[in-house]
Amino acid sequence: MNTKDIQQLIDFISQSGLDEVNIETTDLKISVKRYGAAAPATPVSAPAPVASAPAAPVSAPAAQPQVATATPAVVAAPKADTSNYVTIKSPMIGTFYRSSNPETPAFVEIGDSVSEGKVVCIIEAMKLFNEIESEVSGRIVKVLVENATPVEYDQPLFLVEPN
């Protein structure tokens, strides 16, 4: 990794919701911490270990084109009053996944009941898979993001009708 790659990594981290990132390869070890920043409002479980592949700069997900395809789980219901719903938002920049791998069912579907602390999705950021947990107990009313698409910090992911 050269100085430019490291600077791009630091810039990416400063734009994300991450407060700390550790990258370790066979010939390189980097630890980046952000001081003075508040922790994300959504509780996140401990990140998975970094893969042993060499670190590469990651371009901002916003620069990637987004293809809009309708899937039954994401199709919007008729316009309704959403003022009584709670929004689960992304605590970081990354790629949104509804399940832990393509062969397993989604963590939550529309109509499922969730309790506070239940995993509702995963967001991958720089090869780290972060479980995103529900902040509220209730029923999933709408999935606002399609599977395997980039998400921004504070982007709404789910609408929940609180209990």
PDB file of C-alpha atoms in Angstrom:
ATOM      1  CA  MET A   1       0.000   0.000   0.000  1.00  0.00           C
ATOM      2  CA  ASN A   2       1.370   3.398  -0.851  1.00  0.00           C
ATOM      3  CA  THR A   3       0.664   6.746   0.792  1.00  0.00           C
ATOM      4  CA  LYS A   4      -2.096   7.590  -1.698  1.00  0.00           C
ATOM      5  CA  ASP A   5      -3.916   4.305  -0.941  1.00  0.00           C
ATOM      6  CA  ILE A   6      -3.684   4.962   2.791  1.00  0.00           C
ATOM      7  CA  GLN A   7      -5.023   8.514   2.346  1.00  0.00           C
ATOM      8  CA  GLN A   8      -7.967   7.155   0.288  1.00  0.00           C
ATOM      9  CA  LEU A   9      -8.664   4.645   3.052  1.00  0.00           C
ATOM     10  CA  ILE A  10      -8.629   7.385   5.692  1.00  0.00           C
ATOM     11  CA  ASP A  11     -10.935   9.568   3.561  1.00  0.00           C
ATOM     12  CA  PHE A  12     -13.365   6.654   3.124  1.00  0.00           C
ATOM     13  CA  ILE A  13     -13.396   5.962   6.871  1.00  0.00           C
ATOM     14  CA  SER A  14     -13.956   9.647   7.693  1.00  0.00           C
ATOM     15  CA  GLN A  15     -17.033   9.669   5.410  1.00  0.00           C
ATOM     16  CA  SER A  16     -18.392   6.435   6.856  1.00  0.00           C
ATOM     17  CA  GLY A  17     -20.003   5.851  10.230  1.00  0.00           C
ATOM     18  CA  LEU A  18     -17.057   3.776  11.426  1.00  0.00           C
ATOM     19  CA  ASP A  19     -15.046   4.935  14.433  1.00  0.00           C
ATOM     20  CA  GLU A  20     -12.304   2.322  14.204  1.00  0.00           C
ATOM     21  CA  VAL A  21     -10.900   0.065  11.471  1.00  0.00           C
ATOM     22  CA  ASN A  22      -8.093  -2.483  11.725  1.00  0.00           C
ATOM     23  CA  ILE A  23      -6.632  -4.027   8.584  1.00  0.00           C
ATOM     24  CA  GLU A  24      -3.989  -6.721   8.776  1.00  0.00           C
ATOM     25  CA  THR A  25      -2.347  -8.631   5.942  1.00  0.00           C
ATOM     26  CA  THR A  26       0.796 -10.739   5.801  1.00  0.00           C
ATOM     27  CA  ASP A  27       3.000  -7.708   5.144  1.00  0.00           C
ATOM     28  CA  LEU A  28       0.910  -4.784   6.454  1.00  0.00           C
ATOM     29  CA  LYS A  29      -0.988  -3.795   9.578  1.00  0.00           C
ATOM     30  CA  ILE A  30      -3.074  -0.589   9.752  1.00  0.00           C
ATOM     31  CA  SER A  31      -5.190   0.669  12.625  1.00  0.00           C
ATOM     32  CA  VAL A  32      -7.286   3.813  12.074  1.00  0.00           C
ATOM     33  CA  LYS A  33      -9.311   5.376  14.900  1.00  0.00           C
ATOM     34  CA  ARG A  34     -11.531   8.421  14.821  1.00  0.00           C
ATOM     35  CA  TYR A  35     -11.426  10.492  18.014  1.00  0.00           C
ATOM     36  CA  GLY A  36     -14.127  12.882  19.172  1.00  0.00           C
ATOM     37  CA  ALA A  37     -16.851  11.273  17.061  1.00  0.00           C
ATOM     38  CA  ALA A  38     -20.055  10.011  18.592  1.00  0.00           C
ATOM     39  CA  ALA A  39     -20.811   6.305  18.271  1.00  0.00           C
ATOM     40  CA  PRO A  40     -23.588   5.292  15.835  1.00  0.00           C
ATOM     41  CA  ALA A  41     -27.089   5.299  17.299  1.00  0.00           C
ATOM     42  CA  THR A  42     -27.723   1.722  16.121  1.00  0.00           C
ATOM     43  CA  PRO A  43     -26.041  -1.021  18.135  1.00  0.00           C
ATOM     44  CA  VAL A  44     -23.699  -3.040  15.971  1.00  0.00           C
ATOM     45  CA  SER A  45     -22.142  -6.375  16.841  1.00  0.00           C
ATOM     46  CA  ALA A  46     -18.400  -6.909  16.747  1.00  0.00           C
ATOM     47  CA  PRO A  47     -17.084  -6.904  13.187  1.00  0.00           C
ATOM     48  CA  ALA A  48     -15.890 -10.119  11.614  1.00  0.00           C
ATOM     49  CA  PRO A  49     -12.131 -10.648  11.219  1.00  0.00           C
ATOM     50  CA  VAL A  50     -10.535  -9.071   8.184  1.00  0.00           C
ATOM     51  CA  ALA A  51      -9.833 -11.444   5.317  1.00  0.00           C
ATOM     52  CA  SER A  52      -6.168 -12.108   4.636  1.00  0.00           C
ATOM     53  CA  ALA A  53      -6.370 -10.727   1.095  1.00  0.00           C
ATOM     54  CA  PRO A  54      -4.319  -7.582   0.447  1.00  0.00           C
ATOM     55  CA  ALA A  55      -6.183  -4.390   1.269  1.00  0.00           C
ATOM     56  CA  ALA A  56      -7.271  -2.365  -1.729  1.00  0.00           C
ATOM     57  CA  PRO A  57      -8.746   1.126  -1.852  1.00  0.00           C
ATOM     58  CA  VAL A  58     -12.512   1.111  -1.914  1.00  0.00           C
ATOM     59  CA  SER A  59     -14.351   3.609  -4.055  1.00  0.00           C
ATOM     60  CA  ALA A  60     -17.300   5.364  -2.497  1.00  0.00           C
ATOM     61  CA  PRO A  61     -20.509   3.382  -3.040  1.00  0.00           C
ATOM     62  CA  ALA A  62     -22.279   6.551  -4.184  1.00  0.00           C
ATOM     63  CA  ALA A  63     -20.136   6.516  -7.324  1.00  0.00           C
ATOM     64  CA  GLN A  64     -21.436   3.117  -8.339  1.00  0.00           C
ATOM     65  CA  PRO A  65     -24.513   3.041 -10.578  1.00  0.00           C
ATOM     66  CA  GLN A  66     -27.611   1.705  -8.923  1.00  0.00           C
ATOM     67  CA  VAL A  67     -29.878  -0.530 -10.946  1.00  0.00           C
ATOM     68  CA  ALA A  68     -33.502  -0.384  -9.849  1.00  0.00           C
ATOM     69  CA  THR A  69     -35.253  -3.719 -10.167  1.00  0.00           C
ATOM     70  CA  ALA A  70     -38.530  -4.458  -8.475  1.00  0.00           C
ATOM     71  CA  THR A  71     -38.730  -7.481  -6.189  1.00  0.00           C
ATOM     72  CA  PRO A  72     -41.853  -8.544  -4.306  1.00  0.00           C
ATOM     73  CA  ALA A  73     -40.287  -7.874  -0.896  1.00  0.00           C
ATOM     74  CA  VAL A  74     -39.362  -4.298  -1.793  1.00  0.00           C
ATOM     75  CA  VAL A  75     -42.380  -3.172  -3.834  1.00  0.00           C
ATOM     76  CA  ALA A  76     -44.017  -0.227  -2.120  1.00  0.00           C
ATOM     77  CA  ALA A  77     -47.488  -0.559  -0.690  1.00  0.00           C
ATOM     78  CA  PRO A  78     -50.080   2.075  -1.551  1.00  0.00           C
ATOM     79  CA  LYS A  79     -49.238   5.434  -0.008  1.00  0.00           C
ATOM     80  CA  ALA A  80     -50.193   5.367   3.637  1.00  0.00           C
ATOM     81  CA  ASP A  81     -49.637   7.587   6.635  1.00  0.00           C
ATOM     82  CA  THR A  82     -46.120   6.654   7.802  1.00  0.00           C
ATOM     83  CA  SER A  83     -45.950   9.149  10.656  1.00  0.00           C
ATOM     84  CA  ASN A  84     -46.514   6.423  13.263  1.00  0.00           C
ATOM     85  CA  TYR A  85     -43.698   4.206  11.895  1.00  0.00           C
ATOM     86  CA  VAL A  86     -40.135   4.060  13.210  1.00  0.00           C
ATOM     87  CA  THR A  87     -37.337   4.031  10.645  1.00  0.00           C
ATOM     88  CA  ILE A  88     -34.318   1.755  11.049  1.00  0.00           C
ATOM     89  CA  LYS A  89     -31.415   3.628   9.429  1.00  0.00           C
ATOM     90  CA  SER A  90     -27.983   2.588   8.248  1.00  0.00           C
ATOM     91  CA  PRO A  91     -25.255   3.420  10.782  1.00  0.00           C
ATOM     92  CA  MET A  92     -22.561   3.358   8.072  1.00  0.00           C
ATOM     93  CA  ILE A  93     -21.703   3.394   4.387  1.00  0.00           C
ATOM     94  CA  GLY A  94     -21.548  -0.049   2.814  1.00  0.00           C
ATOM     95  CA  THR A  95     -23.459  -2.753   0.960  1.00  0.00           C
ATOM     96  CA  PHE A  96     -26.842  -3.834   2.330  1.00  0.00           C
ATOM     97  CA  TYR A  97     -27.623  -7.568   2.570  1.00  0.00           C
ATOM     98  CA  ARG A  98     -30.918  -9.034   3.788  1.00  0.00           C
ATOM     99  CA  SER A  99     -29.356 -12.415   4.714  1.00  0.00           C
ATOM    100  CA  SER A 100     -25.982 -13.759   5.815  1.00  0.00           C
ATOM    101  CA  ASN A 101     -25.471 -15.592   2.511  1.00  0.00           C
ATOM    102  CA  PRO A 102     -27.458 -16.198  -0.694  1.00  0.00           C
ATOM    103  CA  GLU A 103     -28.610 -19.679   0.397  1.00  0.00           C
ATOM    104  CA  THR A 104     -30.225 -18.576   3.671  1.00  0.00           C
ATOM    105  CA  PRO A 105     -33.549 -16.775   4.085  1.00  0.00           C
ATOM    106  CA  ALA A 106     -33.675 -13.050   4.838  1.00  0.00           C
ATOM    107  CA  PHE A 107     -33.300 -12.018   8.476  1.00  0.00           C
ATOM    108  CA  VAL A 108     -36.718 -10.318   8.327  1.00  0.00           C
ATOM    109  CA  GLU A 109     -39.590 -10.138   5.846  1.00  0.00           C
ATOM    110  CA  ILE A 110     -42.502  -7.712   5.601  1.00  0.00           C
ATOM    111  CA  GLY A 111     -44.980  -8.579   8.351  1.00  0.00           C
ATOM    112  CA  ASP A 112     -42.380 -10.202  10.635  1.00  0.00           C
ATOM    113  CA  SER A 113     -42.292  -9.194  14.284  1.00  0.00           C
ATOM    114  CA  VAL A 114     -38.985  -7.870  15.551  1.00  0.00           C
ATOM    115  CA  SER A 115     -37.818  -7.192  19.064  1.00  0.00           C
ATOM    116  CA  GLU A 116     -35.220  -4.698  20.174  1.00  0.00           C
ATOM    117  CA  GLY A 117     -31.760  -6.094  19.430  1.00  0.00           C
ATOM    118  CA  LYS A 118     -32.882  -8.590  16.731  1.00  0.00           C
ATOM    119  CA  VAL A 119     -30.626  -8.655  13.645  1.00  0.00           C
ATOM    120  CA  VAL A 120     -32.522  -7.260  10.644  1.00  0.00           C
ATOM    121  CA  CYS A 121     -29.742  -7.099   8.022  1.00  0.00           C
ATOM    122  CA  ILE A 122     -25.994  -6.982   7.402  1.00  0.00           C
ATOM    123  CA  ILE A 123     -23.972  -4.091   6.029  1.00  0.00           C
ATOM    124  CA  GLU A 124     -20.602  -4.894   4.519  1.00  0.00           C
ATOM    125  CA  ALA A 125     -18.015  -2.152   4.800  1.00  0.00           C
ATOM    126  CA  MET A 126     -14.446  -2.838   3.643  1.00  0.00           C
ATOM    127  CA  LYS A 127     -14.865  -6.631   3.891  1.00  0.00           C
ATOM    128  CA  LEU A 128     -16.275  -6.358   7.425  1.00  0.00           C
ATOM    129  CA  PHE A 129     -19.803  -7.705   7.829  1.00  0.00           C
ATOM    130  CA  ASN A 130     -21.707  -5.720  10.474  1.00  0.00           C
ATOM    131  CA  GLU A 131     -24.998  -7.035  11.835  1.00  0.00           C
ATOM    132  CA  ILE A 132     -27.579  -4.265  12.115  1.00  0.00           C
ATOM    133  CA  GLU A 133     -30.025  -4.728  14.971  1.00  0.00           C
ATOM    134  CA  SER A 134     -33.520  -3.347  15.452  1.00  0.00           C
ATOM    135  CA  GLU A 135     -33.766  -0.377  17.793  1.00  0.00           C
ATOM    136  CA  VAL A 136     -37.471  -0.964  18.425  1.00  0.00           C
ATOM    137  CA  SER A 137     -39.945  -3.786  18.952  1.00  0.00           C
ATOM    138  CA  GLY A 138     -42.697  -4.006  16.384  1.00  0.00           C
ATOM    139  CA  ARG A 139     -43.647  -5.306  12.947  1.00  0.00           C
ATOM    140  CA  ILE A 140     -41.694  -4.766   9.708  1.00  0.00           C
ATOM    141  CA  VAL A 141     -43.988  -2.800   7.388  1.00  0.00           C
ATOM    142  CA  LYS A 142     -41.646  -1.976   4.523  1.00  0.00           C
ATOM    143  CA  VAL A 143     -38.144  -2.812   3.266  1.00  0.00           C
ATOM    144  CA  LEU A 144     -36.757   0.396   1.752  1.00  0.00           C
ATOM    145  CA  VAL A 145     -33.537  -0.952   0.195  1.00  0.00           C
ATOM    146  CA  GLU A 146     -32.940  -3.746  -2.292  1.00  0.00           C
ATOM    147  CA  ASN A 147     -30.604  -6.609  -1.456  1.00  0.00           C
ATOM    148  CA  ALA A 148     -26.918  -6.211  -2.367  1.00  0.00           C
ATOM    149  CA  THR A 149     -27.143  -2.476  -3.071  1.00  0.00           C
ATOM    150  CA  PRO A 150     -24.936   0.305  -1.689  1.00  0.00           C
ATOM    151  CA  VAL A 151     -26.283   2.354   1.217  1.00  0.00           C
ATOM    152  CA  GLU A 152     -25.224   5.680   2.687  1.00  0.00           C
ATOM    153  CA  TYR A 153     -24.815   6.699   6.304  1.00  0.00           C
ATOM    154  CA  ASP A 154     -28.231   7.416   7.920  1.00  0.00           C
ATOM    155  CA  GLN A 155     -30.148   6.039   4.896  1.00  0.00           C
ATOM    156  CA  PRO A 156     -33.546   4.536   5.865  1.00  0.00           C
ATOM    157  CA  LEU A 157     -33.537   0.731   5.571  1.00  0.00           C
ATOM    158  CA  PHE A 158     -36.811  -0.466   7.138  1.00  0.00           C
ATOM    159  CA  LEU A 159     -40.101   0.958   8.380  1.00  0.00           C
ATOM    160  CA  VAL A 160     -41.328  -0.625  11.629  1.00  0.00           C
ATOM    161  CA  GLU A 161     -44.757  -0.272  13.200  1.00  0.00           C
ATOM    162  CA  PRO A 162     -43.917  -0.128  16.911  1.00  0.00           C
ATOM    163  CA  ASN A 163     -45.778  -2.313  19.412  1.00  0.00           C
TER     164      ASN A 163
END
